Amino acid sequence: MKPVLPPLPFTCAVLLFSGLASAFAQSAAPAVPAAPEKVVELSPFVVNSDGDTGYTASESLMGGRINTPLKFTPASVSVITRQFLDDIAATTPADVAEWAVNVAPNYVQNTSSFSTYTYNIRNLGASSATRNYVLWYGQSDDFNTERYEFARGPNGTVYGDSNVGGVPTTWTKRATFGRNRSVLKATVDSYGSLRGSVDFNRALSDRLALRVNAVHSESAHWLDVPDKRFDGVALAATVKLTPRDELRIDGEFGYYVYPFYSTTNSDFASYWDGTTVYNGVTAPSTAAATGVVANPASFVYIPGAANGGLNQMGSYFRTNGTGRTLYPTARPEIPNFPVLPSREFVLNPSDSLSRLHQYFYSFAWAHRFSDNLSTELAYARHDASRLSGPTVSGQRYMEYRIDVNTVLPGGAANPNFGKAYQDREVNEHTPSNNVTQLHALVNSRFAPSWVTQNFIGLVGTRLDRFDNIQTRLTRTNPPAGTNQLLNNAANIVLVRRYWDQAGQPVTGSPVPDIPGVTLEYVPQTEQHQRKAVDFAQIASVSRFFSNRLALMLGYRIDHVIDSQHQTANIPVDARGLPQLGAVILTPESPIVPRPVVGAKIYTDRKAASKNAGTVAWVLPWLGLVANYAESIASNTAGAAKLDGTIPGITRNEGMDFGFKLSLFDGRFAGTVSYYKNKQLGNLLGAANNTEINNLWDDIGRFDVPEVDYRDTQDKEGRGWELEFTGNPLRQLRLTWNLALPESTIINLRPGLRAYYEQNRAEWQAGANDPNNPQRARIQTSLNTIATTLNGLTPGTPVNDTYKYQSNIYATYSFGEGWLKSFEVGGGVNFRGKNKIDVAFDNPYRFLYSPAYYLVSAHISYRYKFSRTLTGRFQLNVRNLLDEDDYVFLSQDGNGYGTYREKGIATNPLVQVTDRYRQQDPRQFIFSTTFEF
């Protein structure tokens, strides 16, 4: 069991006490009259969070990439301020996204080596994040976060390529000249987490300011998985090179170690009759009623078992079941269904870990030619390199089967007979992302008496690189007379893990030493992708009639060049290793061909985006808003469409209409808006490609290449969004938002539909041919594709569309009496019913996950130890009411699952809830912050 509230680690204690000693030493020193602060003129290309008050932000760069007050910004954008992050004790994007307007976090149920946090904005699909407007593939943490922005809808002249729903942005901490500041913070929680961070900002001179942030975090989970560990350090510098030149430098390095696991486990045992077993002599019946099926040819390593642990299980047997998800409570609607041992249960080994190295650095040089002409030249680079395995399985354990073999190969008794288990490959993944961006900005400003006018020009280039190599443990010296292909299942090593081993680490070498057997990690797939985006834009930001009318116009062109090499789905040599594929000519010797590994795919596209928006303050407290915006999604390289053409660029467009409010002398701001977004040509992966390939093979058309393709869909989203933040009372800060989204699919998989209609007659002829021995499978494949197409109903709500989403949080500060210096706050996340699937027998009957709400609260006390030292002691409670109902998911498009009793084809199809997540149990978080 994990300790409830562990003692503060020695390192955090030393950090805090040394900081306190330093602070007290400073307070004891003779007082020195403070020099008057100098007014520092910021670059127009830098967002200034100093004007944020409570939960209300003052400005953003959403106005054409220059600093613009939010009241004059027509685009839909919400800001999560530093104050709100502190009040809710946020440390990760997941903590923040729950409170943003019309954002549904993509809850990570199955961690992987590719895991990054994404957001579902306006229920229109996952949106990748940016950091300071640079594409970001890494993990983010509060230690180097100043605030978050959530821009909703297309915003091409700000971000360029993005998803239709919008883009989330993290703003990192900058070195400032305003004042020296030191913050030391330590946190513990009831799960067993420990965290310590520092934040030092120093103006070393009139020309140089430095800021150092660092963190050590051991984040515990309520599940039975290892802690997620993170160490990070960030350095920011602002240098006044001349009165007109400023250089900003940012850098961050982080190292994560996080558990590799699945929270969903599937049933492959409920069909078993409980008696049918294999004794190594007489093969058992594999009739559906027994629930026993033949084990596929597999080379299974069972630590501690006979034969050196390595057993060929191809002639042995295993149980079968519904494939539906196990719950920690019984499911009486499914006969003989197993139950998870506990709510916290996770099968993966405790040392099954992924590692992430990431770094980010940027340089920005701003030059002010005059008060009305400024420029910026900026360069940024981001790298995220991951490693999963090979010390343990690079796959997630997530199945429940029963070992029905009383003996092992060779006749030795099976000590694990009757236990639940799963076999998994041992893989090593090494995915990495690298992003470099260079851009130049210029802002020309003039302000005669009747207008304030800014023209902004932007040109730049971004190179986005992705590399991934995957290997798996394989026997490379197969015995004579057996299959010599290294990619044959009989040579691929699986590792067996029994359910009573949960929570235990893997013991021994990751490559077992077995006499006469050579085991090596053999390449499985290799992928290299390069995406270059060149962009240019011009924007106009104007304010007329003493700031009563704001107008923004923008035009942008993106040129996307995307190339990809991959070894997946290409021929292999006699041993199963990837063959050398495409041939290209070397520049050095153009008459000599050079082979390269894998298929090579290349795309080259250009697209333009337009933006136009206005805010008209018809009354001092009421502004009317209208905004039209476009953007593109620069799709990754990959397979062609079914008709052989290369997919084009996905196009996004959107409109927002509504009004802004400014009340209580500007202390309280609000927006009410209606939006309508559309996305055309959104790429999807293949569907029914197995059936398509089987159909061609079964009718003897071996001349048709194996199908691997991409398809498209068009989506439309509309709805209402309301947001109010501010300080209606001097001691009260408040935020409330409400979203009523409607998201529908208007054209789904047109490529598959056209391909099916084009070839159906030829396939059906094969099914009708009495001389075709595969006629039954042909008809099954045809029926499967037809079922897929029948379920693609235009107007179907997009999965993960909530009926409503709403969040409210308020904090009250006591300014007098015995409660002086105390603050209390609390809030609620409301989520309406969530569409997650359709009925298998009626595509017009939609299936939902139930509505729910979560309550959070905090109380804090601030104490001034001296003139220079202040402490804040805070207790947060998340999920105050300990809500524990299941929240069903639409992962992989299936929130519900189907099965037939005993797996018998003549039994009726039954549809039941399937994938789910559990709310995090009630969590207490205690933090101590010292500022001096």
PDB file of C-alpha atoms in Angstrom, residues 54-185:
ATOM      1  CA  GLY A  54      -7.412  37.218 -10.652  1.00  0.00           C
ATOM      2  CA  TYR A  55      -8.960  34.896 -13.224  1.00  0.00           C
ATOM      3  CA  THR A  56      -9.244  37.604 -15.887  1.00  0.00           C
ATOM      4  CA  ALA A  57      -6.599  38.052 -18.577  1.00  0.00           C
ATOM      5  CA  SER A  58      -6.018  41.399 -20.185  1.00  0.00           C
ATOM      6  CA  GLU A  59      -4.446  40.648 -23.546  1.00  0.00           C
ATOM      7  CA  SER A  60      -3.302  38.047 -26.055  1.00  0.00           C
ATOM      8  CA  LEU A  61      -1.449  37.670 -29.350  1.00  0.00           C
ATOM      9  CA  MET A  62      -4.598  36.350 -31.038  1.00  0.00           C
ATOM     10  CA  GLY A  63      -5.000  39.739 -32.716  1.00  0.00           C
ATOM     11  CA  GLY A  64      -2.791  39.008 -35.710  1.00  0.00           C
ATOM     12  CA  ARG A  65       0.328  38.049 -33.674  1.00  0.00           C
ATOM     13  CA  ILE A  66       0.692  41.390 -31.870  1.00  0.00           C
ATOM     14  CA  ASN A  67      -0.206  42.217 -28.296  1.00  0.00           C
ATOM     15  CA  THR A  68      -3.908  43.127 -28.347  1.00  0.00           C
ATOM     16  CA  PRO A  69      -6.391  43.607 -25.477  1.00  0.00           C
ATOM     17  CA  LEU A  70      -8.828  40.729 -25.396  1.00  0.00           C
ATOM     18  CA  LYS A  71     -11.767  43.130 -25.472  1.00  0.00           C
ATOM     19  CA  PHE A  72     -10.714  44.061 -29.030  1.00  0.00           C
ATOM     20  CA  THR A  73      -9.961  40.485 -30.167  1.00  0.00           C
ATOM     21  CA  PRO A  74     -12.738  38.986 -32.359  1.00  0.00           C
ATOM     22  CA  ALA A  75     -11.425  35.397 -32.250  1.00  0.00           C
ATOM     23  CA  SER A  76     -12.802  33.079 -29.569  1.00  0.00           C
ATOM     24  CA  VAL A  77     -10.061  32.619 -26.990  1.00  0.00           C
ATOM     25  CA  SER A  78     -10.006  31.755 -23.294  1.00  0.00           C
ATOM     26  CA  VAL A  79      -7.082  32.326 -20.967  1.00  0.00           C
ATOM     27  CA  ILE A  80      -6.288  30.333 -17.839  1.00  0.00           C
ATOM     28  CA  THR A  81      -4.334  32.759 -15.670  1.00  0.00           C
ATOM     29  CA  ARG A  82      -1.540  32.110 -13.217  1.00  0.00           C
ATOM     30  CA  GLN A  83      -3.862  32.870 -10.311  1.00  0.00           C
ATOM     31  CA  PHE A  84      -6.334  30.205 -11.383  1.00  0.00           C
ATOM     32  CA  LEU A  85      -3.547  27.649 -11.869  1.00  0.00           C
ATOM     33  CA  ASP A  86      -2.396  28.308  -8.304  1.00  0.00           C
ATOM     34  CA  ASP A  87      -5.900  28.094  -6.859  1.00  0.00           C
ATOM     35  CA  ILE A  88      -6.684  24.693  -8.392  1.00  0.00           C
ATOM     36  CA  ALA A  89      -3.134  23.376  -7.729  1.00  0.00           C
ATOM     37  CA  ALA A  90      -2.662  22.558 -11.413  1.00  0.00           C
ATOM     38  CA  THR A  91       0.603  20.916 -12.430  1.00  0.00           C
ATOM     39  CA  THR A  92      -0.273  19.272 -15.770  1.00  0.00           C
ATOM     40  CA  PRO A  93      -2.364  20.140 -18.850  1.00  0.00           C
ATOM     41  CA  ALA A  94      -4.887  17.510 -17.736  1.00  0.00           C
ATOM     42  CA  ASP A  95      -5.545  19.545 -14.576  1.00  0.00           C
ATOM     43  CA  VAL A  96      -6.202  22.650 -16.672  1.00  0.00           C
ATOM     44  CA  ALA A  97      -8.198  21.392 -19.644  1.00  0.00           C
ATOM     45  CA  GLU A  98     -11.094  20.258 -17.452  1.00  0.00           C
ATOM     46  CA  TRP A  99     -11.845  23.932 -16.707  1.00  0.00           C
ATOM     47  CA  ALA A 100     -11.507  25.395 -20.207  1.00  0.00           C
ATOM     48  CA  VAL A 101     -14.448  26.360 -22.397  1.00  0.00           C
ATOM     49  CA  ASN A 102     -15.741  23.577 -24.658  1.00  0.00           C
ATOM     50  CA  VAL A 103     -12.659  21.402 -24.191  1.00  0.00           C
ATOM     51  CA  ALA A 104     -12.908  17.652 -23.608  1.00  0.00           C
ATOM     52  CA  PRO A 105      -9.548  16.169 -22.597  1.00  0.00           C
ATOM     53  CA  ASN A 106      -8.493  13.035 -24.434  1.00  0.00           C
ATOM     54  CA  TYR A 107      -8.179  10.887 -21.361  1.00  0.00           C
ATOM     55  CA  VAL A 108      -5.127   8.641 -21.523  1.00  0.00           C
ATOM     56  CA  GLN A 109      -6.264   5.127 -20.636  1.00  0.00           C
ATOM     57  CA  ASN A 110      -3.445   3.208 -22.283  1.00  0.00           C
ATOM     58  CA  THR A 111      -0.063   4.855 -22.018  1.00  0.00           C
ATOM     59  CA  SER A 112       2.407   4.264 -24.798  1.00  0.00           C
ATOM     60  CA  SER A 113       5.769   5.386 -26.058  1.00  0.00           C
ATOM     61  CA  PHE A 114       3.873   7.877 -28.235  1.00  0.00           C
ATOM     62  CA  SER A 115       1.838   9.329 -25.363  1.00  0.00           C
ATOM     63  CA  THR A 116       1.403  13.076 -25.527  1.00  0.00           C
ATOM     64  CA  TYR A 117      -1.459  15.057 -24.170  1.00  0.00           C
ATOM     65  CA  THR A 118      -4.028  16.206 -26.728  1.00  0.00           C
ATOM     66  CA  TYR A 119      -7.256  18.169 -26.464  1.00  0.00           C
ATOM     67  CA  ASN A 120     -10.664  17.746 -28.077  1.00  0.00           C
ATOM     68  CA  ILE A 121     -11.857  21.313 -28.652  1.00  0.00           C
ATOM     69  CA  ARG A 122     -15.477  21.886 -29.685  1.00  0.00           C
ATOM     70  CA  ASN A 123     -15.807  18.098 -29.937  1.00  0.00           C
ATOM     71  CA  LEU A 124     -14.186  18.183 -33.391  1.00  0.00           C
ATOM     72  CA  GLY A 125     -11.199  15.914 -32.817  1.00  0.00           C
ATOM     73  CA  ALA A 126      -7.790  15.970 -31.228  1.00  0.00           C
ATOM     74  CA  SER A 127      -5.801  19.197 -31.389  1.00  0.00           C
ATOM     75  CA  SER A 128      -2.055  19.224 -30.917  1.00  0.00           C
ATOM     76  CA  ALA A 129      -0.634  21.795 -28.555  1.00  0.00           C
ATOM     77  CA  THR A 130       1.780  24.652 -29.143  1.00  0.00           C
ATOM     78  CA  ARG A 131       4.289  26.258 -26.823  1.00  0.00           C
ATOM     79  CA  ASN A 132       4.718  29.977 -27.380  1.00  0.00           C
ATOM     80  CA  TYR A 133       3.013  29.335 -30.749  1.00  0.00           C
ATOM     81  CA  VAL A 134       5.555  26.638 -31.728  1.00  0.00           C
ATOM     82  CA  LEU A 135       4.280  23.100 -32.408  1.00  0.00           C
ATOM     83  CA  TRP A 136       4.813  21.031 -29.266  1.00  0.00           C
ATOM     84  CA  TYR A 137       5.026  17.219 -28.986  1.00  0.00           C
ATOM     85  CA  GLY A 138       6.397  16.980 -25.460  1.00  0.00           C
ATOM     86  CA  GLN A 139       4.930  16.900 -21.987  1.00  0.00           C
ATOM     87  CA  SER A 140       4.172  20.188 -20.221  1.00  0.00           C
ATOM     88  CA  ASP A 141       4.446  21.015 -16.554  1.00  0.00           C
ATOM     89  CA  ASP A 142       3.418  23.912 -14.351  1.00  0.00           C
ATOM     90  CA  PHE A 143       6.961  24.685 -13.192  1.00  0.00           C
ATOM     91  CA  ASN A 144       7.619  26.634 -16.414  1.00  0.00           C
ATOM     92  CA  THR A 145       4.096  27.776 -17.265  1.00  0.00           C
ATOM     93  CA  GLU A 146       2.880  31.356 -17.020  1.00  0.00           C
ATOM     94  CA  ARG A 147      -0.598  30.765 -18.414  1.00  0.00           C
ATOM     95  CA  TYR A 148      -2.630  28.747 -20.936  1.00  0.00           C
ATOM     96  CA  GLU A 149      -4.609  29.947 -23.927  1.00  0.00           C
ATOM     97  CA  PHE A 150      -7.350  27.960 -25.629  1.00  0.00           C
ATOM     98  CA  ALA A 151      -8.142  29.416 -29.064  1.00  0.00           C
ATOM     99  CA  ARG A 152     -11.338  27.928 -30.456  1.00  0.00           C
ATOM    100  CA  GLY A 153     -12.103  27.496 -34.124  1.00  0.00           C
ATOM    101  CA  PRO A 154      -9.786  27.918 -37.133  1.00  0.00           C
ATOM    102  CA  ASN A 155      -7.218  30.707 -36.727  1.00  0.00           C
ATOM    103  CA  GLY A 156      -5.005  30.475 -39.782  1.00  0.00           C
ATOM    104  CA  THR A 157      -3.367  33.876 -39.509  1.00  0.00           C
ATOM    105  CA  VAL A 158      -2.226  33.070 -35.979  1.00  0.00           C
ATOM    106  CA  TYR A 159      -1.298  29.387 -36.089  1.00  0.00           C
ATOM    107  CA  GLY A 160      -1.367  28.437 -39.742  1.00  0.00           C
ATOM    108  CA  ASP A 161      -1.990  24.696 -39.866  1.00  0.00           C
ATOM    109  CA  SER A 162      -4.216  23.466 -37.049  1.00  0.00           C
ATOM    110  CA  ASN A 163      -7.279  21.393 -36.327  1.00  0.00           C
ATOM    111  CA  VAL A 164     -10.715  22.888 -36.926  1.00  0.00           C
ATOM    112  CA  GLY A 165     -11.595  22.874 -33.223  1.00  0.00           C
ATOM    113  CA  GLY A 166      -8.759  25.183 -32.252  1.00  0.00           C
ATOM    114  CA  VAL A 167      -5.316  25.214 -30.683  1.00  0.00           C
ATOM    115  CA  PRO A 168      -4.185  25.196 -27.047  1.00  0.00           C
ATOM    116  CA  THR A 169      -1.061  27.179 -26.202  1.00  0.00           C
ATOM    117  CA  THR A 170       1.235  27.130 -23.199  1.00  0.00           C
ATOM    118  CA  TRP A 171       3.074  30.366 -22.418  1.00  0.00           C
ATOM    119  CA  THR A 172       6.337  29.824 -20.602  1.00  0.00           C
ATOM    120  CA  LYS A 173       7.794  32.069 -17.920  1.00  0.00           C
ATOM    121  CA  ARG A 174       9.873  35.052 -19.075  1.00  0.00           C
ATOM    122  CA  ALA A 175      12.692  36.912 -17.383  1.00  0.00           C
ATOM    123  CA  THR A 176      11.354  40.345 -16.414  1.00  0.00           C
ATOM    124  CA  PHE A 177      12.837  43.601 -15.175  1.00  0.00           C
ATOM    125  CA  GLY A 178       9.873  44.584 -13.002  1.00  0.00           C
ATOM    126  CA  ARG A 179      11.162  43.182  -9.703  1.00  0.00           C
ATOM    127  CA  ASN A 180      13.323  40.462  -8.222  1.00  0.00           C
ATOM    128  CA  ARG A 181      11.278  37.506  -7.055  1.00  0.00           C
ATOM    129  CA  SER A 182      11.937  34.071  -5.584  1.00  0.00           C
ATOM    130  CA  VAL A 183       9.356  31.346  -5.096  1.00  0.00           C
ATOM    131  CA  LEU A 184       9.933  27.999  -3.358  1.00  0.00           C
ATOM    132  CA  LYS A 185       7.136  25.466  -3.380  1.00  0.00           C
TER     133      LYS A 185
END
